[in-house]
Tab-separated table of C-alpha atoms and ligand atoms in Angstrom:
chain	number	residue	atom	x	y	z
A	1	MET	CA	113.099	132.273	92.893
A	2	PRO	CA	116.671	131.440	92.984
A	3	ASP	CA	118.666	132.782	89.632
A	4	ASN	CA	119.460	129.784	89.133
A	5	PRO	CA	116.366	126.904	89.155
A	6	ILE	CA	116.958	123.366	89.267
A	7	TYR	CA	114.426	122.033	85.742
A	8	ILE	CA	112.906	119.313	85.938
A	9	LEU	CA	111.391	117.679	82.520
A	10	ALA	CA	109.109	114.480	84.283
A	11	ILE	CA	106.435	112.135	82.751
A	12	GLU	CA	103.693	109.624	84.371
A	13	SER	CA	101.974	107.364	82.289
A	14	SER	CA	101.602	104.832	84.223
A	15	CYS	CA	97.661	104.320	83.961
A	16	ASP	CA	95.685	105.743	81.741
A	17	ASP	CA	97.369	109.267	82.105
A	18	THR	CA	99.583	110.449	79.658
A	19	GLY	CA	101.715	113.747	82.589
A	20	ALA	CA	104.817	116.265	81.043
A	21	SER	CA	104.982	118.845	83.653
A	22	VAL	CA	108.734	121.172	84.277
A	23	LEU	CA	109.938	122.690	88.112
A	24	ALA	CA	111.965	125.366	88.709
A	25	ASN	CA	112.622	123.348	92.096
A	26	ASP	CA	109.310	122.860	94.352
A	27	LYS	CA	106.958	125.180	92.007
A	28	ILE	CA	105.021	123.644	89.375
A	29	LEU	CA	105.222	125.791	85.636
A	30	SER	CA	103.326	123.883	83.854
A	31	ASN	CA	100.998	119.867	84.590
A	32	VAL	CA	99.560	119.267	80.644
A	33	VAL	CA	97.436	115.510	81.230
A	34	ALA	CA	96.371	114.190	78.287
A	35	LYS	CA	92.619	112.005	78.988
A	36	GLN	CA	92.703	108.993	77.288
A	37	GLU	CA	87.607	108.582	76.699
A	38	ILE	CA	88.364	105.659	74.859
A	39	HIS	CA	88.418	102.918	78.019
A	40	GLU	CA	84.520	104.933	79.226
A	41	GLU	CA	83.364	102.883	76.251
A	42	TYR	CA	84.715	99.012	78.076
A	43	GLY	CA	83.874	100.420	81.171
A	44	GLY	CA	87.337	100.198	82.634
A	45	VAL	CA	91.493	101.430	81.480
A	46	ILE	CA	92.599	97.561	78.231
A	47	PRO	CA	96.059	97.726	78.722
A	48	GLU	CA	96.423	97.605	75.884
A	49	LEU	CA	94.457	100.508	74.056
A	50	ALA	CA	96.635	102.843	76.520
A	51	SER	CA	100.488	102.213	76.231
A	52	ARG	CA	98.701	102.708	72.011
A	53	ALA	CA	97.039	106.415	73.411
A	54	HIS	CA	100.565	106.962	75.771
A	55	GLN	CA	102.202	106.568	71.848
A	56	VAL	CA	100.638	109.091	70.047
A	57	ASN	CA	99.777	111.075	73.077
A	58	ILE	CA	103.836	111.860	74.542
A	59	VAL	CA	104.782	113.736	71.925
A	60	PRO	CA	102.305	116.728	71.864
A	61	THR	CA	101.699	116.123	75.398
A	62	VAL	CA	105.969	117.484	76.607
A	63	ASP	CA	106.065	119.443	74.293
A	64	ILE	CA	103.153	121.176	75.206
A	65	ALA	CA	104.155	121.677	79.048
A	66	LEU	CA	107.718	123.013	78.548
A	67	LYS	CA	106.391	125.563	75.866
A	68	LYS	CA	103.727	126.226	78.738
A	69	ALA	CA	106.763	127.004	81.259
A	70	GLY	CA	108.240	128.823	78.040
A	71	ILE	CA	110.231	126.274	78.758
A	72	ASN	CA	113.715	125.420	76.593
A	73	LYS	CA	114.781	122.574	76.333
A	74	SER	CA	118.770	122.794	76.794
A	75	GLN	CA	118.041	124.523	79.835
A	76	LEU	CA	116.346	121.075	81.865
A	77	SER	CA	119.026	120.059	84.295
A	78	ALA	CA	117.273	115.947	84.441
A	79	ILE	CA	114.403	113.982	82.815
A	80	ALA	CA	112.113	112.537	86.522
A	81	PHE	CA	109.614	109.406	84.791
A	82	THR	CA	107.447	107.164	86.918
A	83	GLN	CA	109.735	103.799	87.616
A	84	GLY	CA	106.435	101.636	88.464
A	85	PRO	CA	104.411	100.575	89.754
A	86	GLY	CA	101.610	100.171	86.851
A	87	LEU	CA	100.661	98.927	83.255
A	88	MET	CA	103.941	97.582	82.516
A	89	GLY	CA	102.652	98.607	78.366
A	90	SER	CA	102.270	102.345	79.428
A	91	LEU	CA	105.033	102.897	81.906
A	92	LEU	CA	107.793	101.188	79.201
A	93	VAL	CA	106.032	103.638	76.805
A	94	GLY	CA	107.849	106.706	79.407
A	95	SER	CA	110.387	104.849	80.656
A	96	SER	CA	111.069	104.477	77.243
A	97	PHE	CA	111.116	108.551	76.349
A	98	ALA	CA	112.981	109.537	79.239
A	99	LYS	CA	115.581	107.369	78.928
A	100	SER	CA	116.151	108.720	75.342
A	101	MET	CA	115.121	112.412	76.005
A	102	ALA	CA	118.400	112.114	78.949
A	103	LEU	CA	120.757	110.951	76.934
A	104	GLY	CA	119.543	113.030	73.456
A	105	LEU	CA	120.377	116.141	75.944
A	106	ASN	CA	123.202	114.109	78.387
A	107	ILE	CA	121.442	115.483	81.991
A	108	PRO	CA	120.423	112.782	84.578
A	109	LEU	CA	117.437	111.022	84.651
A	110	ILE	CA	115.525	110.123	88.774
A	111	SER	CA	113.245	107.035	88.380
A	112	VAL	CA	109.887	108.207	90.084
A	113	HIS	CA	107.905	106.068	92.742
A	114	HIS	CA	104.500	106.209	91.454
A	115	MET	CA	103.442	106.712	95.262
A	116	HIS	CA	106.231	108.679	96.517
A	117	ALA	CA	105.232	111.081	94.321
A	118	HIS	CA	100.944	110.081	95.691
A	119	ILE	CA	102.067	111.616	98.954
A	120	LEU	CA	105.543	113.891	98.347
A	121	ALA	CA	102.335	115.912	95.868
A	122	HIS	CA	101.623	117.531	99.300
A	123	PHE	CA	105.408	119.037	99.576
A	124	ILE	CA	104.939	121.377	95.903
A	125	ASP	CA	104.900	125.293	96.700
A	126	LYS	CA	101.735	126.654	96.624
A	127	GLY	CA	102.577	128.871	99.179
A	128	GLN	CA	100.402	127.037	101.755
A	129	GLU	CA	100.990	125.080	104.969
A	130	LYS	CA	102.880	121.129	104.177
A	131	PRO	CA	102.928	118.656	106.252
A	132	THR	CA	105.355	117.679	108.532
A	133	PHE	CA	106.994	115.064	109.816
A	134	PRO	CA	105.997	111.806	110.754
A	135	PHE	CA	102.771	112.178	109.777
A	136	ILE	CA	100.042	109.902	107.739
A	137	GLY	CA	99.483	109.737	104.223
A	138	VAL	CA	96.670	107.736	103.241
A	139	THR	CA	96.728	107.446	99.022
A	140	ILE	CA	92.910	105.910	97.661
A	141	SER	CA	91.967	105.801	93.987
A	142	GLY	CA	91.334	103.497	91.024
A	143	GLY	CA	94.500	101.836	91.615
A	144	HIS	CA	95.304	101.759	95.102
A	145	THR	CA	95.023	102.620	98.598
A	146	GLN	CA	96.959	102.121	100.817
A	147	ILE	CA	97.827	103.999	104.869
A	148	LEU	CA	101.321	104.858	105.058
A	149	GLN	CA	103.234	105.967	107.992
A	150	VAL	CA	105.528	109.334	105.749
A	151	ASN	CA	108.669	109.740	108.216
A	152	SER	CA	110.986	111.153	105.759
A	153	PHE	CA	110.960	112.129	101.869
A	154	PHE	CA	112.735	108.336	101.404
A	155	ASP	CA	111.211	106.522	104.682
A	156	MET	CA	107.731	105.157	103.942
A	157	GLU	CA	106.187	102.758	106.211
A	158	VAL	CA	103.198	100.739	104.737
A	159	LEU	CA	100.935	100.057	108.170
A	160	GLY	CA	98.163	98.907	105.645
A	161	GLU	CA	96.693	97.964	102.131
A	162	THR	CA	93.127	97.180	100.466
A	163	THR	CA	93.906	92.431	99.656
A	164	ASP	CA	90.938	93.296	96.682
A	165	ASP	CA	89.727	95.873	94.450
A	166	ALA	CA	91.239	99.454	95.677
A	167	VAL	CA	88.644	101.908	96.879
A	168	GLY	CA	88.043	103.995	93.294
A	169	GLU	CA	87.392	100.271	91.624
A	170	ALA	CA	85.385	99.522	94.704
A	171	TYR	CA	83.229	102.893	93.411
A	172	ASP	CA	83.709	102.471	89.932
A	173	LYS	CA	82.558	99.032	89.724
A	174	THR	CA	79.310	99.491	91.724
A	175	ALA	CA	78.845	102.774	89.511
A	176	LYS	CA	77.754	100.252	87.327
A	177	LEU	CA	75.329	98.150	88.016
A	178	LEU	CA	73.515	101.459	88.122
A	179	GLY	CA	74.523	102.196	84.101
A	180	PHE	CA	76.892	104.961	84.966
A	181	PRO	CA	79.250	105.731	82.392
A	182	TYR	CA	82.751	105.229	83.492
A	183	PRO	CA	84.700	106.394	85.528
A	184	GLY	CA	81.249	106.629	88.170
A	185	GLY	CA	82.853	107.347	91.436
A	186	PRO	CA	82.259	111.408	91.303
A	187	LEU	CA	78.720	110.599	90.097
A	188	ILE	CA	77.507	108.381	92.973
A	189	ASP	CA	79.307	111.527	94.940
A	190	LYS	CA	77.025	113.524	92.820
A	191	TYR	CA	73.804	111.689	93.933
A	192	ALA	CA	74.605	110.400	97.098
A	193	GLN	CA	74.652	114.252	98.252
A	194	GLN	CA	71.326	114.509	97.973
A	195	GLY	CA	70.018	111.090	99.293
A	196	ASN	CA	70.186	109.075	102.735
A	197	PRO	CA	72.265	107.621	103.953
A	198	LYS	CA	71.067	105.234	105.682
A	199	ALA	CA	68.195	104.066	103.534
A	200	PHE	CA	69.383	100.480	102.951
A	201	PRO	CA	73.056	99.869	105.530
A	202	PHE	CA	75.617	97.810	103.943
A	203	THR	CA	77.261	95.473	105.999
A	204	LYS	CA	80.368	96.634	106.449
A	205	PRO	CA	83.765	94.099	106.133
A	206	LYS	CA	85.441	92.935	108.626
A	207	VAL	CA	89.395	93.118	107.585
A	208	GLU	CA	91.916	92.263	110.182
A	209	GLY	CA	94.410	95.013	111.298
A	210	LEU	CA	94.502	98.448	108.819
A	211	ASN	CA	94.314	95.732	105.702
A	212	PHE	CA	90.842	96.597	103.386
A	213	SER	CA	88.767	94.980	101.096
A	214	PHE	CA	86.414	95.942	99.180
A	215	SER	CA	85.753	92.698	96.629
A	216	GLY	CA	82.688	91.068	99.113
A	217	LEU	CA	80.893	95.208	99.077
A	218	LYS	CA	80.109	95.057	95.116
A	219	THR	CA	79.465	91.470	95.185
A	220	GLN	CA	76.685	92.390	97.823
A	221	ILE	CA	75.329	95.635	96.529
A	222	MET	CA	75.802	94.381	93.390
A	223	TYR	CA	72.668	90.660	95.000
A	224	PHE	CA	71.319	93.814	96.518
A	225	LEU	CA	70.042	95.176	93.834
A	226	GLN	CA	69.191	92.284	92.005
A	227	LYS	CA	66.848	91.158	94.700
A	228	GLU	CA	65.124	94.578	94.963
A	229	SER	CA	64.318	94.966	91.167
A	230	LYS	CA	62.900	91.718	90.977
A	231	SER	CA	60.204	93.716	93.055
A	232	ASN	CA	60.115	96.660	91.323
A	233	PRO	CA	62.698	96.568	87.824
A	234	ALA	CA	62.300	100.773	88.940
A	235	PHE	CA	64.269	100.340	91.864
A	236	ILE	CA	67.564	101.878	90.818
A	237	LYS	CA	65.927	105.191	89.082
A	238	ASP	CA	63.264	105.092	91.845
A	239	ASN	CA	66.098	105.499	95.190
A	240	ILE	CA	69.604	106.724	93.454
A	241	ALA	CA	69.815	109.067	95.804
A	242	ASP	CA	69.563	106.867	98.882
A	243	ILE	CA	71.362	104.105	96.256
A	244	CYS	CA	74.258	105.973	96.679
A	245	ALA	CA	74.061	108.166	99.557
A	246	SER	CA	74.241	104.384	101.363
A	247	ILE	CA	77.142	103.089	99.447
A	248	GLN	CA	78.577	106.296	100.663
A	249	HIS	CA	78.240	105.966	103.882
A	250	THR	CA	79.602	102.357	103.767
A	251	ILE	CA	82.458	103.208	102.134
A	252	VAL	CA	83.434	106.793	103.915
A	253	GLU	CA	82.941	104.200	107.553
A	254	ILE	CA	85.365	101.689	106.122
A	255	LEU	CA	88.710	104.380	105.202
A	256	MET	CA	87.550	106.708	108.481
A	257	ASP	CA	87.728	102.566	110.662
A	258	LYS	CA	91.358	102.531	108.687
A	259	ILE	CA	92.194	106.018	108.687
A	260	GLY	CA	91.451	106.950	112.768
A	261	LYS	CA	93.196	103.318	113.158
A	262	ALA	CA	96.171	103.664	112.610
A	263	VAL	CA	95.384	107.719	114.731
A	264	ASN	CA	95.624	105.327	117.744
A	265	GLN	CA	98.488	102.897	116.676
A	266	THR	CA	100.986	105.711	115.742
A	267	GLY	CA	100.056	108.436	118.210
A	268	ILE	CA	100.363	110.545	114.632
A	269	LYS	CA	97.737	113.534	113.890
A	270	GLN	CA	98.550	114.269	110.886
A	271	ILE	CA	96.392	113.811	108.086
A	272	ALA	CA	98.088	113.955	104.022
A	273	ILE	CA	95.497	112.294	101.135
A	274	GLY	CA	95.943	111.955	98.021
A	275	GLY	CA	95.542	109.762	94.499
A	276	GLY	CA	91.577	110.702	92.581
A	277	VAL	CA	89.268	109.372	95.160
A	278	SER	CA	90.248	112.262	97.960
A	279	ALA	CA	88.306	114.538	95.588
A	280	ASN	CA	85.099	112.974	97.150
A	281	SER	CA	83.203	115.266	99.706
A	282	GLY	CA	82.330	112.238	101.881
A	283	ILE	CA	85.537	112.035	102.752
A	284	ARG	CA	87.015	114.922	103.094
A	285	LYS	CA	84.115	116.532	104.997
A	286	ALA	CA	84.336	113.429	107.425
A	287	LEU	CA	87.890	114.148	107.374
A	288	LYS	CA	87.686	117.787	107.703
A	289	ASP	CA	84.634	117.427	110.702
A	290	THR	CA	87.959	115.347	112.137
A	291	GLU	CA	90.022	118.308	112.479
A	292	ILE	CA	87.745	119.324	114.441
A	293	ILE	CA	86.109	116.860	117.138
A	294	LYS	CA	89.248	114.977	116.975
A	295	LYS	CA	91.453	117.927	116.735
A	296	TRP	CA	93.624	116.154	113.416
A	297	LYS	CA	95.275	118.107	111.265
A	298	VAL	CA	94.090	116.536	107.562
A	299	TYR	CA	95.645	118.384	104.567
A	300	ILE	CA	94.642	117.756	100.722
A	301	PRO	CA	95.687	118.594	97.912
A	302	LYS	CA	94.538	120.578	94.719
A	303	PHE	CA	92.546	118.497	92.815
A	304	GLU	CA	95.079	118.587	90.531
A	305	TYR	CA	97.939	117.363	91.643
A	306	THR	CA	95.954	114.722	93.482
A	307	THR	CA	94.231	113.219	90.571
A	308	ASP	CA	97.506	111.000	88.584
A	309	ASN	CA	99.285	113.758	87.570
A	310	ALA	CA	103.060	115.109	85.941
A	311	ALA	CA	103.516	117.407	88.393
A	312	MET	CA	103.899	114.882	91.418
A	313	ILE	CA	106.851	113.318	89.781
A	314	GLY	CA	108.693	116.255	89.494
A	315	ILE	CA	108.227	117.193	93.332
A	316	VAL	CA	110.498	113.766	94.006
A	317	GLY	CA	112.538	114.017	90.394
A	318	TYR	CA	113.151	117.583	92.228
A	319	TYR	CA	114.253	116.022	95.825
A	320	LYS	CA	115.971	113.225	94.554
A	321	PHE	CA	118.016	115.540	92.351
A	322	LEU	CA	119.105	116.876	96.058
A	323	GLU	CA	120.097	113.924	96.549
A	324	GLY	CA	121.962	113.103	93.256
A	325	ASN	CA	120.040	110.051	93.425
A	326	PHE	CA	120.440	109.316	90.310
A	327	ALA	CA	118.999	106.986	87.796
A	328	ASP	CA	120.760	105.099	85.170
A	329	THR	CA	119.715	103.956	81.513
A	330	THR	CA	119.410	99.918	82.261
A	331	VAL	CA	116.406	101.494	84.925
A	332	VAL	CA	113.679	98.714	83.977
A	333	SER	CA	109.893	100.321	84.257
A	334	LYS	CA	108.530	97.727	87.545
A	335	PRO	CA	104.651	97.544	87.314
A	336	ARG	CA	105.412	96.782	91.226
A	337	ILE	CA	107.614	97.974	93.539
A	338	GLU	CA	108.310	97.634	97.014
A	339	ILE	CA	107.847	100.801	98.696
B	401	KG4	O1	94.171	109.520	91.233
B	401	KG4	P1	93.367	108.660	90.136
B	401	KG4	O2	92.801	109.742	88.743
B	401	KG4	O3	93.967	107.191	89.367
B	401	KG4	C1	94.049	106.314	89.996
B	401	KG4	O4	93.484	105.982	89.792
B	401	KG4	O5	94.981	106.483	89.695
B	401	KG4	O6	91.269	107.753	90.524
B	401	KG4	C2	90.299	108.170	89.621
B	401	KG4	C3	89.447	106.882	90.716
B	401	KG4	C4	88.661	106.760	89.614
B	401	KG4	O7	88.680	105.994	90.784
B	401	KG4	C5	87.192	108.116	90.440
B	401	KG4	O8	85.882	107.287	89.882
B	401	KG4	C6	87.630	108.113	91.556
B	401	KG4	O9	88.502	108.749	91.501
B	401	KG4	N1	86.964	108.701	92.233
B	401	KG4	C7	86.124	109.831	92.953
B	401	KG4	C8	86.032	110.644	92.713
B	401	KG4	N2	86.542	111.143	91.673
B	401	KG4	C9	86.871	110.994	91.273
B	401	KG4	N3	85.856	108.467	93.244
B	401	KG4	C10	84.310	108.718	94.412
B	401	KG4	N4	84.503	110.295	94.676
B	401	KG4	C11	84.488	111.723	93.745
B	401	KG4	N5	84.117	112.692	94.216
B	402	ZN	ZN1	98.346	107.092	91.104
């Protein structure tokens, strides 16, 4: 570590997790996430409850992040925060906090695009190989499904994205139909590993180009379960592993089809994925297999840097700091922003 590293405090509050992280240059000193369990009983994130919980969590989360990092606030070089996209009420808590703290400490403020952060999480220094430009970035989570061509740190082009539900939403909504608690994606993944992926064939949506659509799949699965449960009320229980394996197989094929098209279209064979769904065993295996079969190079971040977290906001903050790309205090939160 150089003598005078840049210390950045980063704040993430775009959805239901309150995150705070401290970085010394591109190294993570702490990465704290306060989860909001309140949403579990509602089967999805309730925006009003999320913003209220951020208000409760933000101060202690930042405090713990600074203590864990062993850094005093007077040592901070800048404060980075998520500007958007995300839930307005949630974003506002993080941005207001970051602005006030930056003003109080008289240090620069850095606004960060949440999707840049999911991609640039691959540049957190963990002593591991990092992707080189250009590469294909794939963000798959409860809130996003995008394929991007990443030309440099801040030059990214969206090649395709979902036209309705995100892939994590498809997992969670389907999981709800199966009676799993929210978020049910990891449970579908767990049962899928014991089942037959070809037991129940589902039709894949036909969507132009590199875009996705998942809402039709969810409806198809709903009708299928209703029909089968009429003749056998215990159908779901009796076939849970095969149902999960079939759903997972379909979703993984949809993702892999489009990633394959992106590779063919661009000629780029480096793939870097991000977002909570990148923890999925099916997508990990399918991608890793391409390293042997198709000679792709696949980058999958550590789980703590791939779900919503502040360390990824901090790494973008670091690269923006190097460019002198600061925000002034009139910067506003944006639920939707172009990449
Ligand atoms: O990135 P993330 O923590 O938050 C955002 O949505 O931005 O992603 C959470 C999503 C949820 O939809 C969850 O069900 C899904 O990631 N997920 C999974 C797995 N682990 C998390 N989906 C499928 N298989 C998994 N193993
Ligand atoms: Zn996210």
